[in-house]
Coordinates of C-alpha atoms in Angstrom, one line a residue:
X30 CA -16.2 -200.7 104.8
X31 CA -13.3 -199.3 103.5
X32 CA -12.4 -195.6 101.9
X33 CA -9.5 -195.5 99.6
X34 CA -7.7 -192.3 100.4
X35 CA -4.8 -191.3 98.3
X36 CA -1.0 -192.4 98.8
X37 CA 0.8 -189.7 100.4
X38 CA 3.5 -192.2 101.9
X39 CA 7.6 -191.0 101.8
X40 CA 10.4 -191.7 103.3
X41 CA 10.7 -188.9 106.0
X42 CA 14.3 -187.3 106.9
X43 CA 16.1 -188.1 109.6
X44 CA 16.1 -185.9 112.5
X45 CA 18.8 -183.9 113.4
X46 CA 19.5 -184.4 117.4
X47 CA 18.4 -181.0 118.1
X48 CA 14.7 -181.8 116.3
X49 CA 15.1 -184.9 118.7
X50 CA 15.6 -183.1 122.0
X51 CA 13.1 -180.6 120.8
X52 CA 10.3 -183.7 120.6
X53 CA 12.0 -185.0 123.7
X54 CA 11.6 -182.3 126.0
X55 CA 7.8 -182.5 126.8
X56 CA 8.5 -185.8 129.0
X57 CA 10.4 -183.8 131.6
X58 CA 7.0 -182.4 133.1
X59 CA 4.7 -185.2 132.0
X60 CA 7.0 -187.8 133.7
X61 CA 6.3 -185.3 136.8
X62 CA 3.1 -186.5 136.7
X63 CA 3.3 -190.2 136.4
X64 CA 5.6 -191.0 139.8
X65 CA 3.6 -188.4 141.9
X66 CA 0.4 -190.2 141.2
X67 CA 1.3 -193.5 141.7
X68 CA 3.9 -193.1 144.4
X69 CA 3.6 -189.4 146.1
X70 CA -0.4 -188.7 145.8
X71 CA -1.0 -192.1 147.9
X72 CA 1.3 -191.6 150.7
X73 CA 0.0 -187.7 150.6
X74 CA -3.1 -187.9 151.0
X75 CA -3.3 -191.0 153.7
X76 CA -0.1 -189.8 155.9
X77 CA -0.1 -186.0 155.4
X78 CA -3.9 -185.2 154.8
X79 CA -5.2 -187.9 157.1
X80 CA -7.8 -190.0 154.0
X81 CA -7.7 -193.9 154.9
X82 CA -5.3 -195.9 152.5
X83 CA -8.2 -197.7 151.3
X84 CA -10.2 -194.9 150.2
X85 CA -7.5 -193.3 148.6
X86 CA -7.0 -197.0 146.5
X87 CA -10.6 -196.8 145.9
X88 CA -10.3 -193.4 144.5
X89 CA -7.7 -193.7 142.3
X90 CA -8.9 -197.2 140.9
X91 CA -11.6 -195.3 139.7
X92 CA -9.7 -193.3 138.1
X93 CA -8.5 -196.1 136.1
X94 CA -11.9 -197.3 135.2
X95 CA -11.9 -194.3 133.4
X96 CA -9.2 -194.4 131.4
X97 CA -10.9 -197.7 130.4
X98 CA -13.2 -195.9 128.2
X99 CA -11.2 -192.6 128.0
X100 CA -8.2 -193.8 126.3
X101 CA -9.6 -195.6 123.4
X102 CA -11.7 -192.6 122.9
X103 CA -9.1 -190.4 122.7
X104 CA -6.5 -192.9 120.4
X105 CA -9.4 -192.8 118.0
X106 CA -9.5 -189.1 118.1
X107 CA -5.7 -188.7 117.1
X108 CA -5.8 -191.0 114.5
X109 CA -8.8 -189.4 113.1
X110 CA -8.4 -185.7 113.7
X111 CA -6.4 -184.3 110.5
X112 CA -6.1 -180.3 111.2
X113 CA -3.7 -178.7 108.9
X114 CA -1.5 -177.8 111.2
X115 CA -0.9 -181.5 112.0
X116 CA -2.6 -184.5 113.6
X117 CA -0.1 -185.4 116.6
X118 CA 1.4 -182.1 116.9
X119 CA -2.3 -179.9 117.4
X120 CA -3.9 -182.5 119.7
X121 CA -0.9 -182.6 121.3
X122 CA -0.7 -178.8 122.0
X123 CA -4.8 -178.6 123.1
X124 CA -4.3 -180.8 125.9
X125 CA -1.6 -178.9 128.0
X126 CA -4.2 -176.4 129.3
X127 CA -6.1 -179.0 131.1
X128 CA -3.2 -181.2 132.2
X129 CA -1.4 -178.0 133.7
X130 CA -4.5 -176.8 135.8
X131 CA -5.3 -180.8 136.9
X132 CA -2.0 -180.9 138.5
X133 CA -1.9 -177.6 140.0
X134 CA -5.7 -178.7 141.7
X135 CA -4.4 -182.2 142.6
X136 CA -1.1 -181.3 144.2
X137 CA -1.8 -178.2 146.6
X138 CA -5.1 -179.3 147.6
X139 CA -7.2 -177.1 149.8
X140 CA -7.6 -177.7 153.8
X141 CA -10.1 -179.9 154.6
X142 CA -9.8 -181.9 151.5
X143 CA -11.9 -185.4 150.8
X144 CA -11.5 -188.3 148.4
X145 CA -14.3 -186.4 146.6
X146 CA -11.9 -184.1 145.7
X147 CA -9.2 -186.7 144.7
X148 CA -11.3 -188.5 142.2
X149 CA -12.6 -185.2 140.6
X150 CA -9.3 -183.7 139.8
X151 CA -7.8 -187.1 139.2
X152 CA -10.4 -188.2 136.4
X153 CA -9.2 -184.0 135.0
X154 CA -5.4 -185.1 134.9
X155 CA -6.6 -188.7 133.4
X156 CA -7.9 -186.4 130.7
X157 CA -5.8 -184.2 129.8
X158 CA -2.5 -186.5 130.5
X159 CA -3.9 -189.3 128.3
X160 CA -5.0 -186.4 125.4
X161 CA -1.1 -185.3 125.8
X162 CA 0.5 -188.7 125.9
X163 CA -1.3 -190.9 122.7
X164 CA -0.2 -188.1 120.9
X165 CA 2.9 -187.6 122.3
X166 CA 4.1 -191.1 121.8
X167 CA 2.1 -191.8 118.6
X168 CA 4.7 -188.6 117.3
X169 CA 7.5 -190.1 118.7
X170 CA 6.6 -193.9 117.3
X171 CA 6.2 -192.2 113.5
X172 CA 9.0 -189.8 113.0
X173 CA 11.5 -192.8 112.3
X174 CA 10.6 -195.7 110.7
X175 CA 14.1 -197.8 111.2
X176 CA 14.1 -200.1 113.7
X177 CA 17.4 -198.4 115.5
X178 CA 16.3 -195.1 114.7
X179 CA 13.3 -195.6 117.4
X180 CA 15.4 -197.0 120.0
X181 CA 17.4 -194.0 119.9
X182 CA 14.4 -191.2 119.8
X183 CA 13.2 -193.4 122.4
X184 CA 15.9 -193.4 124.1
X185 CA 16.3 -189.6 124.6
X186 CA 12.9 -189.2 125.4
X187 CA 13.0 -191.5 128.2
X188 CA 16.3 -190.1 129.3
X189 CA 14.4 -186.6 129.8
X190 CA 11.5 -188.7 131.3
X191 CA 13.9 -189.8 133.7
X192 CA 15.3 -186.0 134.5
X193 CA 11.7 -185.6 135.1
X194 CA 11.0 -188.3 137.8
X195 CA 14.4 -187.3 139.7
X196 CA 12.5 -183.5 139.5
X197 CA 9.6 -185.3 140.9
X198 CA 11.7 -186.8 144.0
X199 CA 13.8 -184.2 144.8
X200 CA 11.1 -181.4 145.3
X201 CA 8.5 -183.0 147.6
X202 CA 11.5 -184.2 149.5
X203 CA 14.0 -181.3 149.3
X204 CA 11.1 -178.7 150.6
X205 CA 8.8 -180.8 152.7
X206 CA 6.6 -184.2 152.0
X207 CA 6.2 -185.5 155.3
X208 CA 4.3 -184.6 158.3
X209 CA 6.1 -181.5 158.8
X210 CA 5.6 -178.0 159.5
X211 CA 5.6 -177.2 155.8
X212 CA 3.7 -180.0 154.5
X213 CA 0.6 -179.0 156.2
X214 CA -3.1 -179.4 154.2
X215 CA -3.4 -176.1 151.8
X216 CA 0.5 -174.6 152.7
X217 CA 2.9 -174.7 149.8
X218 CA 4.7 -178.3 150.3
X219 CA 7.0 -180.2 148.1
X220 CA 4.1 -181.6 146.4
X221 CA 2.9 -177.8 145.8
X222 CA 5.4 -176.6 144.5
X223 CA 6.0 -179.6 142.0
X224 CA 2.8 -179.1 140.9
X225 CA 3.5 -175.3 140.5
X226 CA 6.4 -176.2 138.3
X227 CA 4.6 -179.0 136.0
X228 CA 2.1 -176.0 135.7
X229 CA 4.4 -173.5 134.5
X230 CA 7.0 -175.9 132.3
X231 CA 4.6 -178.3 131.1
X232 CA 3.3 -175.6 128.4
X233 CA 6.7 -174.1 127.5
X234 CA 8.0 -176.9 127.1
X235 CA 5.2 -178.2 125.1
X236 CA 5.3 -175.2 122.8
X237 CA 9.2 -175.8 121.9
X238 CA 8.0 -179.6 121.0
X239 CA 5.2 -177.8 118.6
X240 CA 7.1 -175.4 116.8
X241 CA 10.6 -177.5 116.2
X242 CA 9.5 -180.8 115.8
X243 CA 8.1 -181.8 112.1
X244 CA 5.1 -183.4 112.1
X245 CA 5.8 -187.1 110.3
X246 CA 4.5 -188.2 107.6
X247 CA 1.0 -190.7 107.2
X248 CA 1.3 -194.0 105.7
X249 CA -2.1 -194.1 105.5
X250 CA -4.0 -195.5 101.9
X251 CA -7.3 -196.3 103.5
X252 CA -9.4 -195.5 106.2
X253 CA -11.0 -197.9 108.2
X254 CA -14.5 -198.5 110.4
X255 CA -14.2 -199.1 113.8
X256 CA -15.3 -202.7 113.3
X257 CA -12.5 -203.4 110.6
X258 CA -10.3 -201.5 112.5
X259 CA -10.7 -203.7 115.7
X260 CA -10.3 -206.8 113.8
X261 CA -6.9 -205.9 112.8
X262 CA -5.6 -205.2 115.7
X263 CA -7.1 -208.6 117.5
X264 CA -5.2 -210.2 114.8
X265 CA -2.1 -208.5 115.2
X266 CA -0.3 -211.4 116.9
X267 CA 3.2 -209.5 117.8
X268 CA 1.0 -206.8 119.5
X269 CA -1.1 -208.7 121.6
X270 CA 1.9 -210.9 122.7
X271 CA 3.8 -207.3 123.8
X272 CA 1.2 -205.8 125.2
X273 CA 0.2 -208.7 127.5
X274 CA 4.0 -208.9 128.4
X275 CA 4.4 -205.4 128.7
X276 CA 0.9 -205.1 131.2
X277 CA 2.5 -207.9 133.3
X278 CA 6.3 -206.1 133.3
X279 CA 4.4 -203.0 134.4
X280 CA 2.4 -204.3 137.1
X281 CA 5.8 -206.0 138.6
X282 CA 7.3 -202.5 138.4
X283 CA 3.8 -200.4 139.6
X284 CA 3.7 -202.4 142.6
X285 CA 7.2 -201.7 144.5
X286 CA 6.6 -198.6 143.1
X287 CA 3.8 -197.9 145.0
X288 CA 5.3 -199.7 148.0
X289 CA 8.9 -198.5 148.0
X290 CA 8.2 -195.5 150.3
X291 CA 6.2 -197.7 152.9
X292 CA 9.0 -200.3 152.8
X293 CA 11.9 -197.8 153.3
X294 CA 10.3 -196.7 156.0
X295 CA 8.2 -199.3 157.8
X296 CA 10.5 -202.6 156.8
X297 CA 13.9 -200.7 156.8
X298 CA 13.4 -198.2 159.6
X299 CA 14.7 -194.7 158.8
X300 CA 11.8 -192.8 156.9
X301 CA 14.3 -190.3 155.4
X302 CA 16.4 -192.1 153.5
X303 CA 13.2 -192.2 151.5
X304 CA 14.1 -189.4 149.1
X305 CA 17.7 -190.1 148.7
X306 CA 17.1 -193.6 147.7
X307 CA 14.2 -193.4 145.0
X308 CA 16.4 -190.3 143.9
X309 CA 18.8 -193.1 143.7
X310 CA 17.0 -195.3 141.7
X311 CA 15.8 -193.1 139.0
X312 CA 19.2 -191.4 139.0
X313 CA 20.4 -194.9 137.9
X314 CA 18.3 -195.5 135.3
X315 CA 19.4 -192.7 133.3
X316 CA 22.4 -194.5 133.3
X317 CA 20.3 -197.7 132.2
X318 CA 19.2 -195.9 128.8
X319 CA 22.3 -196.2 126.8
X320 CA 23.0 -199.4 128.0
X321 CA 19.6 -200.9 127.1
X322 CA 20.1 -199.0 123.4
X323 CA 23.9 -200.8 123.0
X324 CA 22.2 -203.8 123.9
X325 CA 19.2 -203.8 121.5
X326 CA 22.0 -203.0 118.6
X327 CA 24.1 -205.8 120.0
X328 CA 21.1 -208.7 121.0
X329 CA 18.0 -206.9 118.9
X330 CA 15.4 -205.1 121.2
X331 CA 13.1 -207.9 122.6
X332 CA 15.9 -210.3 123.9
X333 CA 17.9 -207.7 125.5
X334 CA 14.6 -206.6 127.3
X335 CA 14.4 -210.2 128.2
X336 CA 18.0 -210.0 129.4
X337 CA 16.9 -207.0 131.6
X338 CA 14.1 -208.3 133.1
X339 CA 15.8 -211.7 134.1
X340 CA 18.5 -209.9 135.9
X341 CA 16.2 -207.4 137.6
X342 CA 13.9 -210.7 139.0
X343 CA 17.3 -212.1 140.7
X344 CA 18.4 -208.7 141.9
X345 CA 14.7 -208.2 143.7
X346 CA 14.8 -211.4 145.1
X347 CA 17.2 -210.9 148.6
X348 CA 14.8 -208.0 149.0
X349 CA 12.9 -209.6 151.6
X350 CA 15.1 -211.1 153.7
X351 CA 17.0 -207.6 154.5
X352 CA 17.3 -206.7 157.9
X353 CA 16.1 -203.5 159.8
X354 CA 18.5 -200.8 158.9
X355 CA 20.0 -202.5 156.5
X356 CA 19.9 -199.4 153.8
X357 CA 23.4 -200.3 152.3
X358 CA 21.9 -203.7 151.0
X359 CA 19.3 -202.0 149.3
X360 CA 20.7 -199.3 148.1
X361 CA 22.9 -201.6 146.3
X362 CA 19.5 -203.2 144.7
X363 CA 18.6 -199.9 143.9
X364 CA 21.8 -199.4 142.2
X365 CA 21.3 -202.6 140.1
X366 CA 17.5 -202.3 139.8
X367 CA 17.8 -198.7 138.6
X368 CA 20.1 -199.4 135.8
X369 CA 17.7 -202.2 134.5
X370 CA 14.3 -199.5 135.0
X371 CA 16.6 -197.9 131.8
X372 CA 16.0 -201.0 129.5
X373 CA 11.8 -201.0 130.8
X374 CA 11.7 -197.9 129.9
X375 CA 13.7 -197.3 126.2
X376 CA 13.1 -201.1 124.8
X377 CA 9.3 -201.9 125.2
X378 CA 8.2 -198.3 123.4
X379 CA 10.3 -199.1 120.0
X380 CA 9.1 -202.5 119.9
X381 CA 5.6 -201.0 119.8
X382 CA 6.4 -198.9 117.0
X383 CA 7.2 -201.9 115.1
X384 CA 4.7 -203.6 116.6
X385 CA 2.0 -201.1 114.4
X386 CA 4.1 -201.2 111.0
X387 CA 2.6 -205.3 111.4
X388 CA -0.6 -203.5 111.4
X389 CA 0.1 -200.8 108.7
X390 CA 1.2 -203.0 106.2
X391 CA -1.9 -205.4 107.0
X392 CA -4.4 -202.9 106.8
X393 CA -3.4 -200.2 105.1
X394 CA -4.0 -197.4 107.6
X395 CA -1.5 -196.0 109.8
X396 CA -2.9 -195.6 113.4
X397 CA -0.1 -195.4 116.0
X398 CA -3.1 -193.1 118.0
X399 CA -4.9 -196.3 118.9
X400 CA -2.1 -198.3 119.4
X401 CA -0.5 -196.1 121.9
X402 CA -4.0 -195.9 123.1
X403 CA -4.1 -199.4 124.1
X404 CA -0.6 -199.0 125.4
X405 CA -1.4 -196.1 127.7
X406 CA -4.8 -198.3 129.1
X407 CA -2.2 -201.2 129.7
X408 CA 0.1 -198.5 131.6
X409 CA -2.3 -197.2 133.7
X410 CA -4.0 -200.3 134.5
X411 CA -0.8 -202.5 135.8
X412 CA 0.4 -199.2 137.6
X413 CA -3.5 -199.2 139.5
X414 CA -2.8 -202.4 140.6
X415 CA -0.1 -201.2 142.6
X416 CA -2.6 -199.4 144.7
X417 CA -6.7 -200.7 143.8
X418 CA -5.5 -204.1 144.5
X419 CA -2.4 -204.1 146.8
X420 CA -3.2 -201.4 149.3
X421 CA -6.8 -203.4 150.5
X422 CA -4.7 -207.1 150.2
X423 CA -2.1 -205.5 153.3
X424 CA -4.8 -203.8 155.2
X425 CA -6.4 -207.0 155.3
X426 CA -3.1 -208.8 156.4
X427 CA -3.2 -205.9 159.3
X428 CA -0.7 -203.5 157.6
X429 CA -1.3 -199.7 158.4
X430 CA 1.0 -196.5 157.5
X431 CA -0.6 -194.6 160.1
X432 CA -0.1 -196.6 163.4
X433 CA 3.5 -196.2 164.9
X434 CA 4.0 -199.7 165.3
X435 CA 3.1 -202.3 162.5
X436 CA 2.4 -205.5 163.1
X437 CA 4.7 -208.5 161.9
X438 CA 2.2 -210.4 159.8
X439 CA 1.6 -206.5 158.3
X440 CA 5.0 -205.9 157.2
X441 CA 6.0 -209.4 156.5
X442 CA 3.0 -209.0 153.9
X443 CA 4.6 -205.7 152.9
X444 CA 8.2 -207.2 152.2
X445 CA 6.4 -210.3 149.8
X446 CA 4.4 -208.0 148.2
X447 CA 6.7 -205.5 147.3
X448 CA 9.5 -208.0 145.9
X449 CA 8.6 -211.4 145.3
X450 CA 5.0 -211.0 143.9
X451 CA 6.5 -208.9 141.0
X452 CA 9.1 -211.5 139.8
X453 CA 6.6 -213.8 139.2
X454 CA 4.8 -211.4 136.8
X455 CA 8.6 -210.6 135.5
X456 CA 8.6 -214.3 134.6
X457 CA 5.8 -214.4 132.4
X458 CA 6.6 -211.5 130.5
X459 CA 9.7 -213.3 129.8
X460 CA 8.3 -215.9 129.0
X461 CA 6.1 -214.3 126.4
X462 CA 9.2 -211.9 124.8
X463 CA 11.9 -214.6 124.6
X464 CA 11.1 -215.4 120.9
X465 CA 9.2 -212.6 119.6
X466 CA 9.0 -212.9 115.9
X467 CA 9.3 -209.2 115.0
X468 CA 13.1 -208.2 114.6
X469 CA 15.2 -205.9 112.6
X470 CA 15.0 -208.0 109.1
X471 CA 11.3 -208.7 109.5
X472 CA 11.1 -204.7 110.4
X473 CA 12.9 -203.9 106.8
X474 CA 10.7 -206.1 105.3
X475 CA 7.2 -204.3 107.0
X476 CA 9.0 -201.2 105.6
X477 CA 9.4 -202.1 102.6
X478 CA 5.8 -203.3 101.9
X479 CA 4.5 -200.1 103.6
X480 CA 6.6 -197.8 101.1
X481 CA 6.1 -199.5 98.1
X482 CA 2.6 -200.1 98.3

């Protein structure tokens, strides 16, 4: 049943780009913790700390499974907590505590560590990073409501994101990831001292968000039960459409993700041209993010992600077939790979946020929390397959970091799995966006309903 609240629905001001960058900020730390997990934690704990690769899969798919039930929990929270001092803003600001000390725990574990202690302070991080993120992005989502006015807050907060992941790269690297005299179990390693640093910026940073940034204004004129509620967003045909696409784009980018240190090294040869090419990468995709924002103004936001995705399938595709030692061929698909990460990253996020005005104006509530909730879920669960489901599939095919020598069925298993099986996904996403009935004069009209109601 529904609970007629009153209208407290205006227009808010635009931001000034300080106020933006203020918001913004935050991501440099939490996007610390995203490539680490995903892409530095697996290849830590089996290479450096000795775990087997599948245990450390197994862990961290649990992990997931958590999220399963955390997330929506938590996306129902922040649409339902109202403190005075502001719904996204004081969630936002409780769960930095947690997320600090979670990465601290997870990256300088003790000596002697076991998957026990992997899946204890992984389910902590899950915690606190998803009670920081919903929020975080639910803020972000509501503090414009034109549809280029979100591609460009996006846009700078997934540029910082992006200074974040290149922080995230050049530390473990820089002091030490590897089997090395400084990257021994319970010694302060790159992946210690990146954790050290998420611990230290992640609530200063936080704190600048919370005291410059407004919170936005509700849209809100009812409240709904959980049964309504769910019923409007199954029926919210745009949003199920982006999120499938968006689940299957992420999975095709989670899993050479997860792969792209193993295949550097074990495919291509030289294990340190590791660093300098992810750092390569992500450097590129900073570049991306303008780009992808020109090209939603100049094609509208779902066909240019379209566009992006397309190009990135025929740029992953000689992948494959490059030689041993052959770093200048891949470095060039970095280059063109990294530029198009720009238009994953900006596009799908403000097409969400329009996404929920579908719902807004439908149901009369404004809940952006359980929307992003779903979104982070779908995140996290296309990134896990990149590990719960690829790492067992090439041990099975005989792959194995560990052993000096791999075998060729093993790293001809690695070289399809980290390029080709992602286009396909790529595909159908495509397929899905190409003629996504949401753009910018449907948007104005969604506006229009939900401010004049």
């Amino acid at each position: 049943m529904d609970t007629r609240l009153p209208d407290t629905s205006r227009r808010p001001p635009v931001l000034a780009r300080g106020q933006i960058i203020a918001y913004a900020l935050p991501a440099i730390p939490l996007a610390a913790l995203t490539l680490p997990l995903y892409v530095l934690v697996p290849t830590f704990y089996t290479e450096t700390l000795g775990l087997s690769l599948a245990s450390v899969g197994f862990a961290l798919l649990l992990v997931r499974l958590f999220d399963a039930v955390n997330d929506p929990l938590i996306g129902w929270a922040a649409d339902r907590f109202r403190p005075r001092f502001g719904r996204r803003r004081t969630l936002f600001a409780l769960s930095l505590p947690l997320t600090a000390v979670s990465t601290l725990m997870l990256f300088w574990p003790p000596a002697g560590v076991t998957t026990a202690w992997l899946v204890a302070w992984g389910l902590m991080l899950s915690l606190g990073y998803t009670a920081a993120l919903i929020p975080f992005s639910a803020w972000g989502a509501e503090l414009a409501t034109d549809y280029h006015g979100r591609a460009r807050i996006a846009g700078w907060r997934e540029a910082l994101t992006l200074v974040g992941t290149l922080v995230a790269i050049a530390l473990p690297f820089a002091i030490g990831f590897d089997q090395t005299a400084n990257a021994q179990p319970g010694g302060l390693h790159g992946l210690a001292v990146l954790g050290i640093v998420v611990f230290a910026a992640l609530p200063l940073l936080g704190a600048i968000a919370v005291i410059f940034t407004p919170e936005p204004s509700e849209h809100s004129r009812t409240r709904l039960d959980l049964r309504t509620s769910l019923a409007h967003l199954a029926r919210n045909q745009p949003f199920v459409r982006l999120i499938a696409a968006f689940f299957l784009n992420g999975l095709a980018n989670g899993i050479p993700a997860t792969l792209f240190l193993y295949f550097v090294s074990e495919r291509l040869g030289p294990p340190d041209a590791r660093g300098p090419l992810l750092f390569l990468y992500f450097l590129c995709a900073i570049a991306g993010v303008p780009f992808a924002t020109w090209a939603a103004r100049r094609f509208g936001k779902h066909r240019a992600w379209c566009y992006a995705m397309l190009a990135a399938c025929l740029a992953f595709a000689p992948a494959p077939l490059l030689g041993e030692g052959n770093l200048l061929g891949f470095a060039l698909i970095c280059v063109v790979t990294g530029l198009l990460l720009g238009f994953d990253l900006v596009l799908p996020p403000a097409i969400q946020a329009d996404v929920i005005d579908v719902d807004t104006a439908d149901s009369g509530e404004q809940r952006s929390g359980a929307y992003f909730a779903a979104w982070s879920l779908a995140t996290k669960l296309s990134l896990a397959g990149g590990v719960g489901i690829v790492f067992p599939l090439l041990a099975g095919f005989g792959f194995d970091p560990s052993s000096n020598v791999g075998s060729v069925q093993g790293l001809t298993a690695l070289a399809i799995a980290y390029a080709w099986a992602p286009i396909a996904a790529k595909l159908a996403a495509i397929a899905l966006m190409w003629n996504f009935p949401l753009d910018e004069a449907a948007q104005i009209e969604l506006r229009n309903r939900i401010e004049t109601t």
